[in-house]
Short mmCIF file of C-alpha atoms in Angstrom, two decimals:
data_model
loop_
_atom_site.label_atom_id
_atom_site.label_comp_id
_atom_site.label_asym_id
_atom_site.label_seq_id
_atom_site.Cartn_x
_atom_site.Cartn_y
_atom_site.Cartn_z
CA ASP T 1 -0.01 -0.05 0.05
CA GLY T 2 2.89 2.22 -0.33
CA SER T 3 3.98 2.19 3.31
CA LYS T 4 6.89 0.30 4.89
CA VAL T 5 4.38 -2.39 6.11
CA CYS T 6 3.24 -5.12 3.95
CA SER T 7 -0.56 -4.90 3.58
CA ASN T 8 -0.57 -8.75 3.03
CA CYS T 9 1.15 -10.23 6.12
CA GLY T 10 1.80 -7.07 8.24
CA ASP T 11 5.65 -7.62 8.42
CA GLU T 12 7.84 -4.29 8.16
CA ARG T 13 9.74 -4.77 4.61
CA GLY T 14 13.32 -5.79 5.30
CA VAL T 15 12.73 -7.07 8.90
CA ASP T 16 11.73 -10.92 9.60
CA ILE T 17 10.58 -11.26 5.88
CA ASP T 18 7.85 -14.08 5.71
CA ARG T 19 9.07 -16.14 2.56
CA ASP T 20 5.40 -17.15 2.12
CA CYS T 21 4.54 -13.54 1.43
CA PRO T 22 5.54 -11.99 -1.88
CA HIS T 23 6.60 -8.68 -0.30
CA PRO T 24 8.09 -7.05 -3.46
CA ILE T 25 4.60 -7.13 -4.86
CA ALA T 26 2.57 -6.64 -1.94
CA ALA T 27 4.46 -3.62 -0.77
CA GLN T 28 4.76 -1.83 -3.96
CA PRO T 29 2.83 1.72 -4.01
CA ASP T 30 -0.04 2.01 -6.57
CA VAL T 31 1.42 4.22 -8.98
CA GLU T 32 -1.85 5.47 -10.64
CA PHE T 33 -3.17 6.58 -7.18
CA CYS T 34 0.31 8.30 -6.34
CA LEU T 35 0.00 10.31 -9.74
CA LEU T 36 -3.42 11.26 -9.04
CA ALA T 37 -2.61 12.30 -5.42
CA ILE T 38 0.36 14.44 -6.76
CA ALA T 39 -1.85 16.07 -9.57
CA LYS T 40 -4.43 16.83 -6.79
CA TRP T 41 -1.67 18.34 -4.60
CA LEU T 42 -0.22 20.54 -7.39
CA ASP T 43 -3.88 21.77 -8.15
CA GLU T 44 -3.94 22.87 -4.83
CA LEU T 45 -0.42 24.30 -4.56
CA LYS T 46 -1.39 26.52 -7.63
CA THR T 47 -4.55 27.90 -5.83
CA GLU T 48 -2.63 28.53 -2.79
CA LEU T 49 0.16 30.36 -4.91
CA LYS T 50 -2.39 32.39 -6.84
CA ALA T 51 -4.05 33.38 -3.39
CA SER T 52 -0.73 34.27 -2.14
CA GLN T 53 0.45 36.54 -5.12
CA GLU T 54 -2.76 38.23 -4.99
CA GLU T 55 -2.45 38.92 -1.34
CA ILE T 56 0.92 40.26 -1.90
CA GLN T 57 0.01 42.56 -4.66
CA GLN T 58 -2.89 43.98 -2.37
CA ASP T 59 -0.45 44.49 0.29
CA ALA T 60 1.79 46.17 -1.98
CA GLY T 61 -0.82 48.37 -3.16
CA GLN T 62 -1.76 49.31 0.17
CA GLU T 63 1.78 50.27 1.30
CA GLU T 64 2.40 52.30 -1.94
CA LEU T 65 -0.72 53.96 -0.92
CA ALA T 66 0.21 54.50 2.73
CA LYS T 67 3.54 55.98 1.46
CA HIS T 68 1.66 58.85 -0.16
CA ASN T 69 -0.91 59.18 2.65
CA HIS T 70 1.41 61.47 4.38
CA LEU T 71 1.46 64.23 1.42
CA PRO T 72 -0.57 67.02 2.46
CA SER T 73 -3.50 68.18 0.48
CA CYS T 74 -3.32 71.35 -1.66
CA THR T 75 -6.54 72.69 -0.14
CA MET T 76 -4.85 72.72 3.37
CA SER T 77 -3.11 76.00 4.29
CA PHE T 78 0.31 75.85 5.69
CA GLU T 79 -0.94 76.94 9.20
CA GLU T 80 -3.45 73.92 9.11
CA ILE T 81 -0.61 71.50 7.93
CA GLY T 82 1.70 72.77 10.91
CA ASN T 83 -1.24 72.81 13.22
CA SER T 84 -2.14 69.27 12.64
CA ALA T 85 1.55 68.36 12.78
CA LEU T 86 2.22 70.02 15.94
CA LYS T 87 -0.88 68.47 17.63
CA ALA T 88 -0.02 64.96 16.45
CA LEU T 89 3.50 65.17 18.01
CA LYS T 90 2.21 66.69 21.40
CA ASN T 91 -0.46 64.23 21.75
CA ALA T 92 1.99 61.31 21.20
CA LYS T 93 4.47 63.05 23.50
CA MET T 94 7.01 63.38 21.00
CA TYR T 95 7.41 67.02 21.11
CA THR T 96 10.06 67.97 24.11
CA THR T 97 11.63 71.36 25.04
CA PHE T 98 15.37 70.87 25.88
CA THR T 99 16.56 72.53 29.13
CA ASP T 100 20.07 73.64 30.28
CA GLN T 101 22.48 70.76 30.63
CA ILE T 102 25.25 71.86 33.32
CA GLY T 103 28.92 71.52 31.67
CA GLN T 104 27.96 71.62 28.34
CA THR T 105 28.04 74.40 25.64
CA ALA T 106 25.48 76.69 24.10
CA LEU T 107 25.62 77.47 20.46
CA LEU T 108 25.29 81.38 20.71
CA THR T 109 25.87 83.79 23.60
CA ILE T 110 23.51 86.37 24.87
CA ASP T 111 25.29 88.87 22.88
CA ASP T 112 25.10 86.89 19.71
CA VAL T 113 21.26 86.82 20.04
CA ASN T 114 21.13 90.57 20.85
CA ALA T 115 23.18 91.18 17.74
CA MET T 116 20.52 89.44 15.54
CA GLY T 117 18.23 91.67 17.02
CA GLY T 118 19.53 94.58 14.80
CA LEU T 119 19.51 92.93 11.91
CA GLU T 120 17.09 94.22 9.08
CA ASN T 121 15.48 91.00 7.55
CA GLU T 122 15.44 87.15 7.31
CA TYR T 123 18.48 87.15 4.73
CA GLU T 124 20.53 88.99 7.00
CA SER T 125 19.48 86.90 10.00
CA ASN T 126 20.04 83.55 7.97
CA CYS T 127 23.62 84.89 6.87
CA TYR T 128 24.38 85.39 10.47
CA LEU T 129 23.41 82.11 11.71
CA GLN T 130 24.96 80.53 8.96
CA CYS T 131 28.27 82.41 9.89
CA LYS T 132 27.92 80.93 13.63
CA LEU T 133 26.78 77.45 12.47
CA MET T 134 29.36 76.62 10.05
CA PRO T 135 32.54 76.15 12.56
CA VAL T 136 29.96 74.01 14.80
CA PHE T 137 28.96 71.67 12.03
CA ARG T 138 32.62 71.64 10.71
CA GLU T 139 33.79 69.95 13.62
CA ILE T 140 31.70 66.87 12.68
CA GLY T 141 32.61 67.06 9.29
CA LEU T 142 29.67 68.95 7.75
CA CYS T 143 29.03 72.23 6.17
CA VAL T 144 26.12 74.75 6.00
CA VAL T 145 25.12 75.92 2.55
CA ASN T 146 22.50 78.52 1.49
CA SER T 147 20.27 76.80 -0.84
CA GLU T 148 17.72 79.39 -1.65
CA ARG T 149 18.75 80.90 -4.46
CA PRO T 150 15.81 81.54 -7.08
CA GLY T 151 15.97 79.17 -10.16
CA PHE T 152 17.51 76.27 -8.16
CA GLU T 153 14.73 74.37 -6.88
CA TRP T 154 16.44 70.89 -5.93
CA LEU T 155 13.52 69.35 -4.12
CA LEU T 156 11.46 67.20 -6.65
CA PRO T 157 7.84 68.72 -6.76
CA LEU T 158 4.92 66.34 -6.39
CA SER T 159 3.40 65.28 -9.72
CA GLY T 160 1.51 68.09 -11.08
CA ASN T 161 1.85 70.09 -7.94
CA ASN T 162 3.41 73.75 -7.64
CA HIS T 163 1.80 74.30 -4.33
CA PHE T 164 4.95 73.52 -2.26
CA ASP T 165 8.32 75.61 -2.04
CA LYS T 166 11.25 73.60 -3.47
CA ARG T 167 13.98 75.94 -2.18
CA PRO T 168 14.68 75.35 1.66
CA ASP T 169 17.10 78.11 3.00
CA PHE T 170 19.95 75.65 3.86
CA VAL T 171 21.32 72.22 3.15
CA ILE T 172 23.42 70.88 5.96
CA CYS T 173 25.71 67.80 4.67
CA ASN T 174 29.37 66.60 4.10
CA PRO T 175 30.99 68.77 1.46
CA CYS T 176 30.94 65.98 -0.87
CA PHE T 177 27.22 66.17 -1.29
CA TYR T 178 26.53 69.69 -2.58
CA ASP T 179 27.13 71.47 -5.73
CA VAL T 180 28.28 75.01 -5.70
CA TYR T 181 26.82 78.03 -7.53
CA ALA T 182 27.82 81.60 -7.59
CA LYS T 183 27.26 83.92 -4.59
CA PRO T 184 24.35 85.98 -5.16
CA SER T 185 25.30 89.68 -5.83
CA VAL T 186 23.66 93.22 -5.20
CA GLU T 187 23.10 93.28 -9.05
CA ASN T 188 20.87 90.29 -8.82
CA GLY T 189 18.47 92.02 -6.37
CA VAL T 190 20.05 90.20 -3.12
CA LEU T 191 21.39 92.06 -0.32
CA ASP T 192 25.07 91.35 0.02
CA VAL T 193 25.70 91.34 3.58
CA GLU T 194 28.66 88.79 3.83
CA GLN T 195 31.44 91.46 3.97
CA ARG T 196 29.54 93.43 6.85
CA LEU T 197 28.55 90.15 8.93
CA LEU T 198 31.94 88.45 8.70
CA GLY T 199 34.21 91.45 9.16
CA GLU T 200 37.75 90.05 9.49
CA SER T 201 36.57 86.30 9.95
CA LYS T 202 38.10 83.75 7.56
CA GLU T 203 34.82 82.15 7.25
CA LYS T 204 33.15 82.09 3.66
CA LEU T 205 29.65 81.70 3.06
CA LEU T 206 28.63 78.75 0.84
CA TYR T 207 26.01 78.60 -1.51
CA GLY T 208 24.75 75.54 -3.62
CA VAL T 209 22.40 72.77 -3.92
CA LYS T 210 22.27 68.94 -2.88
CA ALA T 211 24.61 67.16 -5.45
CA GLY T 212 23.37 64.52 -7.73
CA HIS T 213 19.93 63.51 -8.82
CA PRO T 214 16.97 65.07 -6.81
CA SER T 215 16.02 61.58 -5.48
CA LEU T 216 19.45 60.79 -4.21
CA PHE T 217 21.65 61.11 -1.09
CA LEU T 218 18.53 62.73 0.75
CA ASP T 219 19.58 60.63 3.78
CA GLU T 220 22.86 62.42 3.83
CA ILE T 221 21.39 65.88 4.13
CA CYS T 222 19.67 67.94 6.83
CA VAL T 223 17.30 70.65 5.46
CA GLY T 224 17.29 74.11 7.24
CA GLU T 225 14.83 76.94 7.12
CA GLY T 226 15.11 80.27 8.87
CA ARG T 227 12.88 83.06 10.10
CA ASP T 228 13.46 86.75 11.21
CA LYS T 229 10.50 86.43 13.49
CA PRO T 230 9.59 83.69 16.02
CA TRP T 231 8.24 80.59 13.81
CA THR T 232 4.83 79.70 13.84
CA ASP T 233 2.25 76.98 12.96
CA LYS T 234 2.59 78.36 9.26
CA ASP T 235 6.16 77.92 9.30
CA VAL T 236 5.96 74.33 10.65
CA GLY T 237 3.84 73.73 7.75
CA GLN T 238 6.10 74.65 5.37
CA VAL T 239 8.89 72.43 6.67
CA LYS T 240 6.18 69.66 6.85
CA THR T 241 5.76 69.88 3.10
CA TYR T 242 9.58 69.60 2.74
CA ALA T 243 9.22 66.45 4.79
CA SER T 244 6.56 65.22 2.17
CA LEU T 245 8.65 66.20 -0.72
CA LEU T 246 11.66 64.34 0.59
CA ALA T 247 9.65 60.99 1.35
CA ALA T 248 8.03 61.54 -2.25
CA ASN T 249 11.39 60.64 -3.90
CA LYS T 250 11.38 57.23 -2.11
CA SER T 251 15.15 56.83 -1.91
CA SER T 252 15.10 57.04 1.85
CA ALA T 253 12.66 56.84 4.56
CA PHE T 254 14.11 58.97 7.38
CA HIS T 255 14.93 62.65 7.17
CA ARG T 256 15.97 65.63 9.12
CA ILE T 257 14.82 69.30 9.29
CA ILE T 258 15.81 72.25 11.53
CA LEU T 259 13.41 75.13 11.86
CA PHE T 260 14.79 78.26 13.34
CA ASP T 261 14.58 81.95 14.25
CA ARG T 262 16.70 84.51 16.11
CA GLU T 263 15.95 83.03 19.55
CA LYS T 264 15.47 79.31 19.10
CA PHE T 265 15.33 76.36 16.85
CA LEU T 266 13.48 73.11 16.48
CA LEU T 267 14.95 69.82 15.51
CA ILE T 268 12.58 67.60 13.38
CA SER T 269 12.93 63.96 12.61
CA SER T 270 10.53 62.87 9.89
CA LEU T 271 9.59 58.98 8.86
CA HIS T 272 8.11 58.71 5.32
CA GLY T 273 7.26 62.14 5.55
CA THR T 274 5.44 62.32 8.87
CA PHE T 275 7.14 63.87 11.82
CA ALA T 276 8.31 61.38 14.06
CA SER T 277 9.81 63.65 16.90
CA ALA T 278 10.53 67.26 17.42
CA VAL T 279 12.93 68.98 19.93
CA GLU T 280 12.74 72.72 21.01
CA CYS T 281 15.91 74.58 22.04
CA ASN T 282 16.99 78.10 22.79
CA TRP T 283 20.14 78.91 21.11
CA THR T 284 21.60 80.06 24.68
CA THR T 285 20.75 76.75 26.22
CA LEU T 286 23.56 74.89 27.70
CA GLY T 287 23.90 71.73 25.76
CA SER T 288 22.37 73.33 22.51
CA LYS T 289 25.75 72.61 20.67
CA GLU T 290 25.91 68.81 21.74
CA LEU T 291 22.35 68.74 20.88
CA LEU T 292 22.54 70.04 17.27
CA ASN T 293 25.83 67.69 16.63
CA PHE T 294 23.87 64.74 17.95
CA PHE T 295 20.91 65.36 15.81
CA HIS T 296 23.03 65.02 12.65
CA VAL T 297 24.67 61.32 12.78
CA SER T 298 26.95 60.80 9.88
CA SER T 299 25.84 57.62 7.71
CA PRO T 300 28.26 55.12 6.87
CA LEU T 301 28.76 56.46 3.29
CA VAL T 302 29.79 59.80 4.69
CA LYS T 303 32.23 58.03 7.25
CA ALA T 304 33.63 56.16 4.36
CA VAL T 305 34.06 59.12 2.15
CA SER T 306 35.59 61.69 4.57
CA PRO T 307 39.01 60.19 5.13
CA CYS T 308 39.61 59.42 1.55
CA ILE T 309 38.93 62.98 0.23
CA PRO T 310 41.17 65.40 1.98
CA GLU T 311 40.31 68.26 -0.62
CA ILE T 312 36.75 68.93 -2.09
CA ASN T 313 36.79 69.83 -5.88
CA GLN T 314 33.11 70.81 -6.77
CA PRO T 315 31.15 69.14 -8.32
CA CYS T 316 32.61 66.16 -6.37
CA ILE T 317 29.96 63.62 -7.60
CA LEU T 318 30.94 62.40 -10.85
CA GLY T 319 28.22 59.66 -11.19
CA VAL T 320 26.21 57.04 -9.50
CA GLY T 321 25.59 53.68 -10.96
CA ALA T 322 23.90 50.60 -9.57
CA THR T 323 27.12 49.35 -7.73
CA GLY T 324 28.44 52.66 -6.32
CA VAL T 325 29.36 56.37 -6.25
CA VAL T 326 32.12 57.85 -8.13
CA PHE T 327 33.70 60.93 -6.33
CA ARG T 328 36.13 63.49 -7.95
CA LEU T 329 39.57 63.46 -6.12
CA PRO T 330 42.50 66.09 -6.07
CA PRO T 331 44.68 65.71 -9.37
CA THR T 332 47.72 65.20 -7.16
CA ILE T 333 46.20 62.03 -5.69
CA MET T 334 44.27 60.18 -8.67
CA SER T 335 41.64 60.94 -10.88
CA CYS T 336 38.48 59.63 -9.25
CA LEU T 337 37.42 57.37 -6.28
CA LYS T 338 34.58 54.96 -6.62
CA LEU T 339 32.85 53.54 -3.52
CA VAL T 340 31.18 50.06 -3.97
CA ARG T 341 27.78 49.44 -2.35
#
């Protein structure tokens, strides 16, 4: 009957064979029966596979839909978007206020904050804060780049949607991951305050946009947005749309955004375009420097690139392929470097 036991005499095949019983014949399986059983099993398996494939496709469709559910409606104002995002964070107890940490360092002094009070507009306060933040971020291998120049929209727009601003004030990243453009001048209608703000300082303000295709390296950057007046729900709504645009590119899930004014800043972590957490901190709070450095943790790619490229020649990224990224190197070393994924 196809089993190890003879259906004729009950003996197990190969053990105490009863010579009066023709085991080889009695123990042989019914081939036709087995083939029919296999055919039935295959039919059942095909049915199960088809059902599984349909379920997987349905789940994929729901996942794709979920990824776009974070995109704010064009009918909502920035104030409504920001109010909704802040309310969700506070209800989830993911909105915190950072307080003094004894023994740690403040990003700015009271004199620095008072100096900003005499600046004329948002552009001037942004330039002033850029001057102050550049040496702080340089300590961890990053640079602060003004990316607001008109005509350089570097965030991909949503399909058929021009409702959202695509030129954040700043991109904070490793020097390899931005492309430089010319400094704006008075002739371009932009107030040039660099000389007045920097004075005798050796700092040089940087202007540029994120390097590479708009959908690449979004997890290597932090977006910054500045205000000359205390930020409001409307301003939070605008940076929420930045999170949506970053997530819409689908190349990475986690993004960082800094919203700041002349007195305080808000560090926002975004997951799939939805605010996951926010930390509010004053510029003069002890520990604000350590908090800002901790907020931007370098990725493995940045950690691999930084020691290999002692001198940055823009554009630094020459190309991106399926197996890695090619970077430009100083001519004195070699022509290029390829990091394999």
